[in-house]
Amino acid sequence: MYCAVELEHTYEHEDGKLYERSRSGMHVVIVENEALKEKMEDLLYTEMWKPYGLGREMRQALAMSGEEVSFACLEGEDVVGAMVLIVNGTTAEIRFAAVASHVRKKGIGRRLWEEIVTYITKHTKISTVELHSRNIAFDFWSSLGFKEESPWVDHKLYEPHGIRFKIMKYNFSTQP
């Protein structure tokens, strides 16, 4: 695996694959085994749905068709961040993204996005990535180069919690 952030050295993970470790001791991997997928799913549930009284079934209820490529940021054996990319030809959507509350504001979301950019540019023909940003994450996605594509939209499950959504897009052809 490769990283798009400054790295110190390569090491071998217990799964036998080579990964690169950043100075912080965190590294990003593509989720390819069930144990890691379970940890990622736990993080998504804990950060995205549980605080609002929503169940684990939300993951499936909000699923969409396409090839799913999941990225996880690991600190030791713990998943501290995750982004799920759904690929459909030359477009993709970040369907789910979360960082553990105790490690927010440490660049984990940016590191995950940089890995996705590296993956997309080296392995796909994707030209656009879309997402539905929560109002609480709008500034983060904007800082990464995503542009708003819609007015604020309400969702009946999130509206009581003051959460609104805006469609945002990242176009590779217009980025520096």
PDB file of C-alpha atoms in Angstrom:
ATOM      1  CA  MET A   1       0.000   0.000   0.000  1.00  0.00           C
ATOM      2  CA  TYR A   2       1.129   3.536  -0.636  1.00  0.00           C
ATOM      3  CA  CYS A   3       0.419   6.705   1.307  1.00  0.00           C
ATOM      4  CA  ALA A   4       0.074  10.249   0.039  1.00  0.00           C
ATOM      5  CA  VAL A   5       1.353  11.729   3.306  1.00  0.00           C
ATOM      6  CA  GLU A   6       4.885  12.052   4.635  1.00  0.00           C
ATOM      7  CA  LEU A   7       6.099   8.645   5.733  1.00  0.00           C
ATOM      8  CA  GLU A   8       8.992   7.285   7.718  1.00  0.00           C
ATOM      9  CA  HIS A   9       9.237   3.620   6.829  1.00  0.00           C
ATOM     10  CA  THR A  10       7.550   0.537   5.456  1.00  0.00           C
ATOM     11  CA  TYR A  11       6.540  -2.340   7.707  1.00  0.00           C
ATOM     12  CA  GLU A  12       4.800  -5.653   7.331  1.00  0.00           C
ATOM     13  CA  HIS A  13       1.363  -5.992   8.885  1.00  0.00           C
ATOM     14  CA  GLU A  14       0.191  -9.296  10.345  1.00  0.00           C
ATOM     15  CA  ASP A  15      -1.738  -9.960   7.132  1.00  0.00           C
ATOM     16  CA  GLY A  16       1.625 -10.221   5.341  1.00  0.00           C
ATOM     17  CA  LYS A  17       1.150  -7.104   3.215  1.00  0.00           C
ATOM     18  CA  LEU A  18       3.534  -4.166   3.213  1.00  0.00           C
ATOM     19  CA  TYR A  19       2.186  -0.841   4.386  1.00  0.00           C
ATOM     20  CA  GLU A  20       3.785   2.478   5.125  1.00  0.00           C
ATOM     21  CA  ARG A  21       3.621   4.050   8.549  1.00  0.00           C
ATOM     22  CA  SER A  22       3.422   7.778   9.054  1.00  0.00           C
ATOM     23  CA  ARG A  23       5.265   9.625  11.798  1.00  0.00           C
ATOM     24  CA  SER A  24       2.148   9.559  13.928  1.00  0.00           C
ATOM     25  CA  GLY A  25       2.046   5.755  13.938  1.00  0.00           C
ATOM     26  CA  MET A  26      -1.199   5.742  11.962  1.00  0.00           C
ATOM     27  CA  HIS A  27      -1.530   4.226   8.524  1.00  0.00           C
ATOM     28  CA  VAL A  28      -4.230   3.871   5.897  1.00  0.00           C
ATOM     29  CA  VAL A  29      -5.162   0.558   4.320  1.00  0.00           C
ATOM     30  CA  ILE A  30      -7.756  -0.715   1.905  1.00  0.00           C
ATOM     31  CA  VAL A  31     -10.083  -2.965   3.892  1.00  0.00           C
ATOM     32  CA  GLU A  32      -9.714  -6.456   2.485  1.00  0.00           C
ATOM     33  CA  ASN A  33     -10.461  -8.861   5.331  1.00  0.00           C
ATOM     34  CA  GLU A  34     -13.522  -9.564   7.468  1.00  0.00           C
ATOM     35  CA  ALA A  35     -11.926  -8.773  10.837  1.00  0.00           C
ATOM     36  CA  LEU A  36     -10.877  -5.317   9.678  1.00  0.00           C
ATOM     37  CA  LYS A  37     -14.232  -4.786   7.967  1.00  0.00           C
ATOM     38  CA  GLU A  38     -16.006  -5.544  11.271  1.00  0.00           C
ATOM     39  CA  LYS A  39     -13.883  -2.967  13.078  1.00  0.00           C
ATOM     40  CA  MET A  40     -14.611  -0.423  10.366  1.00  0.00           C
ATOM     41  CA  GLU A  41     -18.354  -1.143  10.551  1.00  0.00           C
ATOM     42  CA  ASP A  42     -18.234  -0.686  14.335  1.00  0.00           C
ATOM     43  CA  LEU A  43     -16.608   2.717  13.904  1.00  0.00           C
ATOM     44  CA  LEU A  44     -19.171   3.808  11.308  1.00  0.00           C
ATOM     45  CA  TYR A  45     -22.038   2.739  13.568  1.00  0.00           C
ATOM     46  CA  THR A  46     -20.548   4.351  16.692  1.00  0.00           C
ATOM     47  CA  GLU A  47     -19.851   7.690  15.014  1.00  0.00           C
ATOM     48  CA  MET A  48     -22.570   8.004  12.361  1.00  0.00           C
ATOM     49  CA  TRP A  49     -25.756   6.425  13.650  1.00  0.00           C
ATOM     50  CA  LYS A  50     -25.624   5.436  17.324  1.00  0.00           C
ATOM     51  CA  PRO A  51     -25.471   9.075  18.602  1.00  0.00           C
ATOM     52  CA  TYR A  52     -28.824   9.700  16.902  1.00  0.00           C
ATOM     53  CA  GLY A  53     -30.551   6.572  18.147  1.00  0.00           C
ATOM     54  CA  LEU A  54     -30.308   4.883  14.749  1.00  0.00           C
ATOM     55  CA  GLY A  55     -29.472   1.193  14.399  1.00  0.00           C
ATOM     56  CA  ARG A  56     -26.789  -0.720  12.555  1.00  0.00           C
ATOM     57  CA  GLU A  57     -29.289  -1.423   9.771  1.00  0.00           C
ATOM     58  CA  MET A  58     -28.715   2.150   8.543  1.00  0.00           C
ATOM     59  CA  ARG A  59     -25.574   0.947   6.762  1.00  0.00           C
ATOM     60  CA  GLN A  60     -27.642  -1.306   4.511  1.00  0.00           C
ATOM     61  CA  ALA A  61     -30.567   1.101   4.258  1.00  0.00           C
ATOM     62  CA  LEU A  62     -28.233   3.777   2.868  1.00  0.00           C
ATOM     63  CA  ALA A  63     -26.199   1.421   0.663  1.00  0.00           C
ATOM     64  CA  MET A  64     -26.001   1.997  -3.070  1.00  0.00           C
ATOM     65  CA  SER A  65     -24.982  -0.084  -6.062  1.00  0.00           C
ATOM     66  CA  GLY A  66     -21.446  -0.065  -7.398  1.00  0.00           C
ATOM     67  CA  GLU A  67     -18.035  -1.411  -6.478  1.00  0.00           C
ATOM     68  CA  GLU A  68     -17.286  -0.669  -2.837  1.00  0.00           C
ATOM     69  CA  VAL A  69     -13.710   0.189  -1.863  1.00  0.00           C
ATOM     70  CA  SER A  70     -13.256   0.859   1.851  1.00  0.00           C
ATOM     71  CA  PHE A  71     -10.333   2.717   3.386  1.00  0.00           C
ATOM     72  CA  ALA A  72      -9.457   2.551   7.080  1.00  0.00           C
ATOM     73  CA  CYS A  73      -6.973   4.536   9.118  1.00  0.00           C
ATOM     74  CA  LEU A  74      -5.390   2.324  11.753  1.00  0.00           C
ATOM     75  CA  GLU A  75      -3.691   3.287  14.960  1.00  0.00           C
ATOM     76  CA  GLY A  76      -2.123   0.046  16.022  1.00  0.00           C
ATOM     77  CA  GLU A  77      -4.931  -2.466  15.570  1.00  0.00           C
ATOM     78  CA  ASP A  78      -7.707   0.091  16.111  1.00  0.00           C
ATOM     79  CA  VAL A  79      -9.706   1.617  13.264  1.00  0.00           C
ATOM     80  CA  VAL A  80      -9.803   5.349  14.015  1.00  0.00           C
ATOM     81  CA  GLY A  81     -11.124   6.551  10.661  1.00  0.00           C
ATOM     82  CA  ALA A  82     -12.898   5.168   7.612  1.00  0.00           C
ATOM     83  CA  MET A  83     -14.207   6.234   4.227  1.00  0.00           C
ATOM     84  CA  VAL A  84     -16.261   4.048   1.904  1.00  0.00           C
ATOM     85  CA  LEU A  85     -15.982   4.822  -1.802  1.00  0.00           C
ATOM     86  CA  ILE A  86     -18.635   3.512  -4.212  1.00  0.00           C
ATOM     87  CA  VAL A  87     -17.320   3.355  -7.785  1.00  0.00           C
ATOM     88  CA  ASN A  88     -19.589   3.487 -10.847  1.00  0.00           C
ATOM     89  CA  GLY A  89     -17.561   3.857 -14.035  1.00  0.00           C
ATOM     90  CA  THR A  90     -15.970   7.310 -14.172  1.00  0.00           C
ATOM     91  CA  THR A  91     -17.834   8.602 -11.124  1.00  0.00           C
ATOM     92  CA  ALA A  92     -17.728   7.657  -7.468  1.00  0.00           C
ATOM     93  CA  GLU A  93     -19.377   8.612  -4.219  1.00  0.00           C
ATOM     94  CA  ILE A  94     -17.988   8.728  -0.724  1.00  0.00           C
ATOM     95  CA  ARG A  95     -20.964   7.070   0.872  1.00  0.00           C
ATOM     96  CA  PHE A  96     -19.765   6.862   4.479  1.00  0.00           C
ATOM     97  CA  ALA A  97     -16.983   8.715   6.292  1.00  0.00           C
ATOM     98  CA  ALA A  98     -16.173   8.879   9.983  1.00  0.00           C
ATOM     99  CA  VAL A  99     -13.319   9.579  12.372  1.00  0.00           C
ATOM    100  CA  ALA A 100     -13.398   8.395  15.988  1.00  0.00           C
ATOM    101  CA  SER A 101     -14.414  11.293  18.235  1.00  0.00           C
ATOM    102  CA  HIS A 102     -11.327  10.975  20.457  1.00  0.00           C
ATOM    103  CA  VAL A 103      -8.909  11.561  17.536  1.00  0.00           C
ATOM    104  CA  ARG A 104     -10.681  14.223  15.502  1.00  0.00           C
ATOM    105  CA  LYS A 105      -8.793  17.309  14.306  1.00  0.00           C
ATOM    106  CA  LYS A 106      -5.567  15.318  13.843  1.00  0.00           C
ATOM    107  CA  GLY A 107      -5.617  15.078  10.030  1.00  0.00           C
ATOM    108  CA  ILE A 108      -7.103  11.570   9.810  1.00  0.00           C
ATOM    109  CA  GLY A 109      -9.946  12.561   7.480  1.00  0.00           C
ATOM    110  CA  ARG A 110      -7.512  14.424   5.228  1.00  0.00           C
ATOM    111  CA  ARG A 111      -5.142  11.439   5.218  1.00  0.00           C
ATOM    112  CA  LEU A 112      -7.990   9.118   4.218  1.00  0.00           C
ATOM    113  CA  TRP A 113      -9.025  11.464   1.407  1.00  0.00           C
ATOM    114  CA  GLU A 114      -5.409  11.695   0.173  1.00  0.00           C
ATOM    115  CA  GLU A 115      -5.291   7.903  -0.010  1.00  0.00           C
ATOM    116  CA  ILE A 116      -8.517   7.860  -1.988  1.00  0.00           C
ATOM    117  CA  VAL A 117      -7.100  10.450  -4.401  1.00  0.00           C
ATOM    118  CA  THR A 118      -3.949   8.342  -4.849  1.00  0.00           C
ATOM    119  CA  TYR A 119      -6.039   5.203  -5.402  1.00  0.00           C
ATOM    120  CA  ILE A 120      -8.294   6.947  -7.925  1.00  0.00           C
ATOM    121  CA  THR A 121      -5.478   8.511  -9.926  1.00  0.00           C
ATOM    122  CA  LYS A 122      -3.402   5.317 -10.069  1.00  0.00           C
ATOM    123  CA  HIS A 123      -6.082   2.655 -10.487  1.00  0.00           C
ATOM    124  CA  THR A 124      -9.241   4.137 -12.027  1.00  0.00           C
ATOM    125  CA  LYS A 125     -10.606   6.487 -14.644  1.00  0.00           C
ATOM    126  CA  ILE A 126     -12.826   8.326 -12.154  1.00  0.00           C
ATOM    127  CA  SER A 127     -13.233  12.002 -12.987  1.00  0.00           C
ATOM    128  CA  THR A 128     -15.710  13.055 -10.278  1.00  0.00           C
ATOM    129  CA  VAL A 129     -16.354  12.132  -6.644  1.00  0.00           C
ATOM    130  CA  GLU A 130     -19.651  13.115  -5.040  1.00  0.00           C
ATOM    131  CA  LEU A 131     -20.820  13.037  -1.443  1.00  0.00           C
ATOM    132  CA  HIS A 132     -23.691  14.180   0.733  1.00  0.00           C
ATOM    133  CA  SER A 133     -22.063  16.340   3.379  1.00  0.00           C
ATOM    134  CA  ARG A 134     -23.639  16.872   6.745  1.00  0.00           C
ATOM    135  CA  ASN A 135     -23.755  20.515   7.785  1.00  0.00           C
ATOM    136  CA  ILE A 136     -21.284  19.701  10.569  1.00  0.00           C
ATOM    137  CA  ALA A 137     -18.703  18.471   7.991  1.00  0.00           C
ATOM    138  CA  PHE A 138     -19.272  21.008   5.200  1.00  0.00           C
ATOM    139  CA  ASP A 139     -16.173  23.084   6.014  1.00  0.00           C
ATOM    140  CA  PHE A 140     -13.985  19.972   6.128  1.00  0.00           C
ATOM    141  CA  TRP A 141     -15.053  18.797   2.664  1.00  0.00           C
ATOM    142  CA  SER A 142     -14.736  22.330   1.296  1.00  0.00           C
ATOM    143  CA  SER A 143     -11.147  22.473   2.586  1.00  0.00           C
ATOM    144  CA  LEU A 144     -10.371  19.383   0.492  1.00  0.00           C
ATOM    145  CA  GLY A 145     -11.608  20.997  -2.720  1.00  0.00           C
ATOM    146  CA  PHE A 146     -15.205  19.752  -2.826  1.00  0.00           C
ATOM    147  CA  LYS A 147     -17.684  22.254  -4.283  1.00  0.00           C
ATOM    148  CA  GLU A 148     -21.322  22.547  -3.269  1.00  0.00           C
ATOM    149  CA  GLU A 149     -23.798  21.352  -5.873  1.00  0.00           C
ATOM    150  CA  SER A 150     -27.134  21.712  -4.091  1.00  0.00           C
ATOM    151  CA  PRO A 151     -29.026  23.728  -1.515  1.00  0.00           C
ATOM    152  CA  TRP A 152     -29.369  22.283   1.976  1.00  0.00           C
ATOM    153  CA  VAL A 153     -31.549  19.175   2.029  1.00  0.00           C
ATOM    154  CA  ASP A 154     -33.350  17.705   5.032  1.00  0.00           C
ATOM    155  CA  HIS A 155     -33.650  13.997   5.787  1.00  0.00           C
ATOM    156  CA  LYS A 156     -36.462  12.888   8.082  1.00  0.00           C
ATOM    157  CA  LEU A 157     -34.162  10.746  10.252  1.00  0.00           C
ATOM    158  CA  TYR A 158     -31.613  13.503  10.845  1.00  0.00           C
ATOM    159  CA  GLU A 159     -33.781  16.629  10.841  1.00  0.00           C
ATOM    160  CA  PRO A 160     -34.746  16.299  14.540  1.00  0.00           C
ATOM    161  CA  HIS A 161     -31.009  16.430  15.360  1.00  0.00           C
ATOM    162  CA  GLY A 162     -30.373  19.594  13.356  1.00  0.00           C
ATOM    163  CA  ILE A 163     -28.430  17.760  10.666  1.00  0.00           C
ATOM    164  CA  ARG A 164     -28.886  18.832   7.064  1.00  0.00           C
ATOM    165  CA  PHE A 165     -27.139  17.685   3.899  1.00  0.00           C
ATOM    166  CA  LYS A 166     -25.629  19.306   0.833  1.00  0.00           C
ATOM    167  CA  ILE A 167     -24.433  17.488  -2.281  1.00  0.00           C
ATOM    168  CA  MET A 168     -20.778  18.261  -2.952  1.00  0.00           C
ATOM    169  CA  LYS A 169     -18.493  17.237  -5.824  1.00  0.00           C
ATOM    170  CA  TYR A 170     -14.772  16.993  -6.395  1.00  0.00           C
ATOM    171  CA  ASN A 171     -13.836  17.215 -10.062  1.00  0.00           C
ATOM    172  CA  PHE A 172     -10.348  15.875 -10.825  1.00  0.00           C
ATOM    173  CA  SER A 173     -10.083  17.871 -14.043  1.00  0.00           C
ATOM    174  CA  THR A 174     -10.447  21.210 -12.202  1.00  0.00           C
ATOM    175  CA  GLN A 175      -8.118  20.454  -9.292  1.00  0.00           C
ATOM    176  CA  PRO A 176      -4.500  21.696  -9.158  1.00  0.00           C
TER     177      PRO A 176
END
